[in-house]
Amino acid sequence: MKISTKGRYGLTIMMELAARFGEGPTSLKSIAEKNQLSEHYLEQLIAPLRNAGLVKSIRGAYGGYILSRDPASITAGDVIRVLEGPISPVDFTEEDDPAKRDLWLRIRDSIAEVLDSTTLDYLINYQEQSAADNYMFYI
């Protein structure tokens, strides 16, 4: 399974909206400019997110998009499933070998667990821990 630009850019849109949650609508143009992405492509991605109820559109001169729920209640899995479809490494329904079928199911479930336990709130507040912070050297 490889997450395409639809999923990756869709997550970018959702993280930008999450970062501005409660501040009013955000235009796709500003998201496109900030992330150096095609506004036209983002317009294609926002429609399924709106249809799935993850974002709301606000019309008008200062319109744009807002998250429909708190960023802590929307997961990366919600976004990826809307834009990419079901999460599955292979079509395991055609797999006759029970050992391989079990492997594909465990891979699918592991990916789903990571995506479903990662919220937009976590992603926008993520701070990378420096490897240097974990080691102490005495000379």
PDB file of C-alpha atoms in Angstrom:
ATOM      1  CA  MET A   1       0.000   0.000   0.000  1.00  0.00           C
ATOM      2  CA  LYS A   2       1.339   3.370  -0.949  1.00  0.00           C
ATOM      3  CA  ILE A   3      -0.414   6.549   0.090  1.00  0.00           C
ATOM      4  CA  SER A   4      -0.692   8.775  -2.973  1.00  0.00           C
ATOM      5  CA  THR A   5      -0.508  12.548  -3.230  1.00  0.00           C
ATOM      6  CA  LYS A   6      -4.279  12.604  -2.672  1.00  0.00           C
ATOM      7  CA  GLY A   7      -3.829  11.292   0.845  1.00  0.00           C
ATOM      8  CA  ARG A   8      -0.675  13.262   1.589  1.00  0.00           C
ATOM      9  CA  TYR A   9      -1.972  16.605   0.290  1.00  0.00           C
ATOM     10  CA  GLY A  10      -5.375  15.971   1.861  1.00  0.00           C
ATOM     11  CA  LEU A  11      -3.658  15.531   5.206  1.00  0.00           C
ATOM     12  CA  THR A  12      -1.790  18.793   4.545  1.00  0.00           C
ATOM     13  CA  ILE A  13      -5.104  20.602   4.002  1.00  0.00           C
ATOM     14  CA  MET A  14      -6.560  19.131   7.168  1.00  0.00           C
ATOM     15  CA  MET A  15      -3.484  20.005   9.252  1.00  0.00           C
ATOM     16  CA  GLU A  16      -3.593  23.616   7.995  1.00  0.00           C
ATOM     17  CA  LEU A  17      -7.279  23.852   8.900  1.00  0.00           C
ATOM     18  CA  ALA A  18      -6.575  22.252  12.280  1.00  0.00           C
ATOM     19  CA  ALA A  19      -3.822  24.773  13.001  1.00  0.00           C
ATOM     20  CA  ARG A  20      -6.345  27.586  12.430  1.00  0.00           C
ATOM     21  CA  PHE A  21      -9.275  25.890  14.149  1.00  0.00           C
ATOM     22  CA  GLY A  22     -11.543  28.487  15.758  1.00  0.00           C
ATOM     23  CA  GLU A  23     -10.004  31.408  13.837  1.00  0.00           C
ATOM     24  CA  GLY A  24     -12.459  31.444  10.933  1.00  0.00           C
ATOM     25  CA  PRO A  25     -12.316  30.139   7.388  1.00  0.00           C
ATOM     26  CA  THR A  26      -9.066  29.482   5.540  1.00  0.00           C
ATOM     27  CA  SER A  27      -8.822  29.747   1.766  1.00  0.00           C
ATOM     28  CA  LEU A  28      -7.367  26.954  -0.313  1.00  0.00           C
ATOM     29  CA  LYS A  29      -5.278  29.582  -2.074  1.00  0.00           C
ATOM     30  CA  SER A  30      -3.430  30.406   1.154  1.00  0.00           C
ATOM     31  CA  ILE A  31      -2.862  26.710   1.887  1.00  0.00           C
ATOM     32  CA  ALA A  32      -1.635  26.146  -1.670  1.00  0.00           C
ATOM     33  CA  GLU A  33       0.761  29.095  -1.512  1.00  0.00           C
ATOM     34  CA  LYS A  34       2.131  28.191   1.908  1.00  0.00           C
ATOM     35  CA  ASN A  35       2.793  24.569   0.922  1.00  0.00           C
ATOM     36  CA  GLN A  36       3.678  25.244  -2.722  1.00  0.00           C
ATOM     37  CA  LEU A  37       0.874  23.016  -4.012  1.00  0.00           C
ATOM     38  CA  SER A  38      -1.574  23.405  -6.870  1.00  0.00           C
ATOM     39  CA  GLU A  39      -4.737  25.209  -5.750  1.00  0.00           C
ATOM     40  CA  HIS A  40      -6.648  23.395  -8.496  1.00  0.00           C
ATOM     41  CA  TYR A  41      -5.528  20.019  -7.134  1.00  0.00           C
ATOM     42  CA  LEU A  42      -6.494  21.004  -3.581  1.00  0.00           C
ATOM     43  CA  GLU A  43      -9.966  21.968  -4.858  1.00  0.00           C
ATOM     44  CA  GLN A  44     -10.360  18.407  -6.138  1.00  0.00           C
ATOM     45  CA  LEU A  45      -9.368  17.009  -2.733  1.00  0.00           C
ATOM     46  CA  ILE A  46     -11.525  19.266  -0.567  1.00  0.00           C
ATOM     47  CA  ALA A  47     -14.810  18.135  -2.191  1.00  0.00           C
ATOM     48  CA  PRO A  48     -14.688  14.540  -0.841  1.00  0.00           C
ATOM     49  CA  LEU A  49     -13.547  15.853   2.556  1.00  0.00           C
ATOM     50  CA  ARG A  50     -16.562  18.183   2.615  1.00  0.00           C
ATOM     51  CA  ASN A  51     -18.904  15.391   1.444  1.00  0.00           C
ATOM     52  CA  ALA A  52     -17.589  13.164   4.234  1.00  0.00           C
ATOM     53  CA  GLY A  53     -18.426  15.867   6.768  1.00  0.00           C
ATOM     54  CA  LEU A  54     -14.840  16.535   7.819  1.00  0.00           C
ATOM     55  CA  VAL A  55     -14.813  20.166   6.612  1.00  0.00           C
ATOM     56  CA  LYS A  56     -17.392  22.879   6.032  1.00  0.00           C
ATOM     57  CA  SER A  57     -17.253  25.523   3.334  1.00  0.00           C
ATOM     58  CA  ILE A  58     -17.979  29.158   4.135  1.00  0.00           C
ATOM     59  CA  ARG A  59     -19.049  31.317   1.212  1.00  0.00           C
ATOM     60  CA  GLY A  60     -18.287  34.977   0.733  1.00  0.00           C
ATOM     61  CA  ALA A  61     -15.408  37.356   0.194  1.00  0.00           C
ATOM     62  CA  TYR A  62     -13.679  36.104   3.337  1.00  0.00           C
ATOM     63  CA  GLY A  63     -14.888  32.549   2.885  1.00  0.00           C
ATOM     64  CA  GLY A  64     -12.954  29.354   2.827  1.00  0.00           C
ATOM     65  CA  TYR A  65     -12.973  26.125   4.761  1.00  0.00           C
ATOM     66  CA  ILE A  66     -13.100  25.155   8.426  1.00  0.00           C
ATOM     67  CA  LEU A  67     -12.964  21.826  10.200  1.00  0.00           C
ATOM     68  CA  SER A  68     -16.390  20.539  11.117  1.00  0.00           C
ATOM     69  CA  ARG A  69     -15.110  19.079  14.400  1.00  0.00           C
ATOM     70  CA  ASP A  70     -12.368  19.606  16.923  1.00  0.00           C
ATOM     71  CA  PRO A  71      -8.906  18.537  15.586  1.00  0.00           C
ATOM     72  CA  ALA A  72      -8.607  16.077  18.480  1.00  0.00           C
ATOM     73  CA  SER A  73     -11.603  14.126  17.147  1.00  0.00           C
ATOM     74  CA  ILE A  74     -10.420  13.752  13.531  1.00  0.00           C
ATOM     75  CA  THR A  75      -7.816  11.092  12.816  1.00  0.00           C
ATOM     76  CA  ALA A  76      -5.385  10.609   9.966  1.00  0.00           C
ATOM     77  CA  GLY A  77      -7.347   7.424   9.239  1.00  0.00           C
ATOM     78  CA  ASP A  78     -10.528   9.462   8.688  1.00  0.00           C
ATOM     79  CA  VAL A  79      -8.750  11.596   6.071  1.00  0.00           C
ATOM     80  CA  ILE A  80      -6.844   8.781   4.351  1.00  0.00           C
ATOM     81  CA  ARG A  81      -9.922   6.550   4.038  1.00  0.00           C
ATOM     82  CA  VAL A  82     -11.955   9.368   2.437  1.00  0.00           C
ATOM     83  CA  LEU A  83      -9.270  10.150  -0.126  1.00  0.00           C
ATOM     84  CA  GLU A  84      -7.619   6.768  -0.677  1.00  0.00           C
ATOM     85  CA  GLY A  85     -10.390   4.276   0.058  1.00  0.00           C
ATOM     86  CA  PRO A  86     -10.096   1.215   2.289  1.00  0.00           C
ATOM     87  CA  ILE A  87      -6.711   0.574   3.878  1.00  0.00           C
ATOM     88  CA  SER A  88      -5.322  -2.724   2.661  1.00  0.00           C
ATOM     89  CA  PRO A  89      -1.846  -3.800   1.526  1.00  0.00           C
ATOM     90  CA  VAL A  90      -3.290  -6.417  -0.866  1.00  0.00           C
ATOM     91  CA  ASP A  91      -6.631  -7.889  -1.855  1.00  0.00           C
ATOM     92  CA  PHE A  92      -6.454 -10.675   0.718  1.00  0.00           C
ATOM     93  CA  THR A  93      -9.930 -12.012  -0.109  1.00  0.00           C
ATOM     94  CA  GLU A  94      -8.270 -13.822  -3.014  1.00  0.00           C
ATOM     95  CA  GLU A  95      -5.566 -15.305  -0.785  1.00  0.00           C
ATOM     96  CA  ASP A  96      -6.005 -19.052  -0.282  1.00  0.00           C
ATOM     97  CA  ASP A  97      -2.960 -19.596   1.934  1.00  0.00           C
ATOM     98  CA  PRO A  98      -4.117 -19.010   5.539  1.00  0.00           C
ATOM     99  CA  ALA A  99      -0.630 -17.989   6.707  1.00  0.00           C
ATOM    100  CA  LYS A 100      -0.300 -15.281   4.072  1.00  0.00           C
ATOM    101  CA  ARG A 101      -3.894 -14.198   4.615  1.00  0.00           C
ATOM    102  CA  ASP A 102      -3.147 -13.771   8.325  1.00  0.00           C
ATOM    103  CA  LEU A 103      -0.025 -11.741   7.470  1.00  0.00           C
ATOM    104  CA  TRP A 104      -1.993  -9.355   5.216  1.00  0.00           C
ATOM    105  CA  LEU A 105      -4.688  -8.945   7.873  1.00  0.00           C
ATOM    106  CA  ARG A 106      -2.124  -8.140  10.573  1.00  0.00           C
ATOM    107  CA  ILE A 107      -0.411  -5.601   8.293  1.00  0.00           C
ATOM    108  CA  ARG A 108      -3.764  -3.994   7.463  1.00  0.00           C
ATOM    109  CA  ASP A 109      -4.775  -3.861  11.119  1.00  0.00           C
ATOM    110  CA  SER A 110      -1.411  -2.393  12.174  1.00  0.00           C
ATOM    111  CA  ILE A 111      -1.605   0.379   9.577  1.00  0.00           C
ATOM    112  CA  ALA A 112      -5.205   1.129  10.558  1.00  0.00           C
ATOM    113  CA  GLU A 113      -4.267   1.238  14.246  1.00  0.00           C
ATOM    114  CA  VAL A 114      -1.532   3.838  13.616  1.00  0.00           C
ATOM    115  CA  LEU A 115      -3.748   5.974  11.375  1.00  0.00           C
ATOM    116  CA  ASP A 116      -6.748   5.753  13.698  1.00  0.00           C
ATOM    117  CA  SER A 117      -4.731   6.642  16.791  1.00  0.00           C
ATOM    118  CA  THR A 118      -3.115   9.714  15.214  1.00  0.00           C
ATOM    119  CA  THR A 119      -5.297  12.812  15.480  1.00  0.00           C
ATOM    120  CA  LEU A 120      -4.914  16.113  13.651  1.00  0.00           C
ATOM    121  CA  ASP A 121      -4.301  17.725  17.031  1.00  0.00           C
ATOM    122  CA  TYR A 122      -1.327  15.405  17.581  1.00  0.00           C
ATOM    123  CA  LEU A 123       0.066  16.122  14.117  1.00  0.00           C
ATOM    124  CA  ILE A 124      -0.060  19.920  14.434  1.00  0.00           C
ATOM    125  CA  ASN A 125       1.504  19.821  17.903  1.00  0.00           C
ATOM    126  CA  TYR A 126       4.133  17.228  17.027  1.00  0.00           C
ATOM    127  CA  GLN A 127       7.620  18.087  18.178  1.00  0.00           C
ATOM    128  CA  GLU A 128      10.493  16.021  16.950  1.00  0.00           C
ATOM    129  CA  GLN A 129      12.731  14.849  19.730  1.00  0.00           C
ATOM    130  CA  SER A 130      16.360  15.307  18.934  1.00  0.00           C
ATOM    131  CA  ALA A 131      18.458  12.167  19.134  1.00  0.00           C
ATOM    132  CA  ALA A 132      21.104  14.251  20.859  1.00  0.00           C
ATOM    133  CA  ASP A 133      18.699  14.786  23.760  1.00  0.00           C
ATOM    134  CA  ASN A 134      18.669  11.054  24.442  1.00  0.00           C
ATOM    135  CA  TYR A 135      22.419  10.616  24.872  1.00  0.00           C
ATOM    136  CA  MET A 136      24.772  11.997  27.445  1.00  0.00           C
ATOM    137  CA  PHE A 137      28.500  11.753  26.877  1.00  0.00           C
ATOM    138  CA  TYR A 138      31.126  11.978  29.607  1.00  0.00           C
ATOM    139  CA  ILE A 139      34.682  12.747  28.600  1.00  0.00           C
TER     140      ILE A 139
END
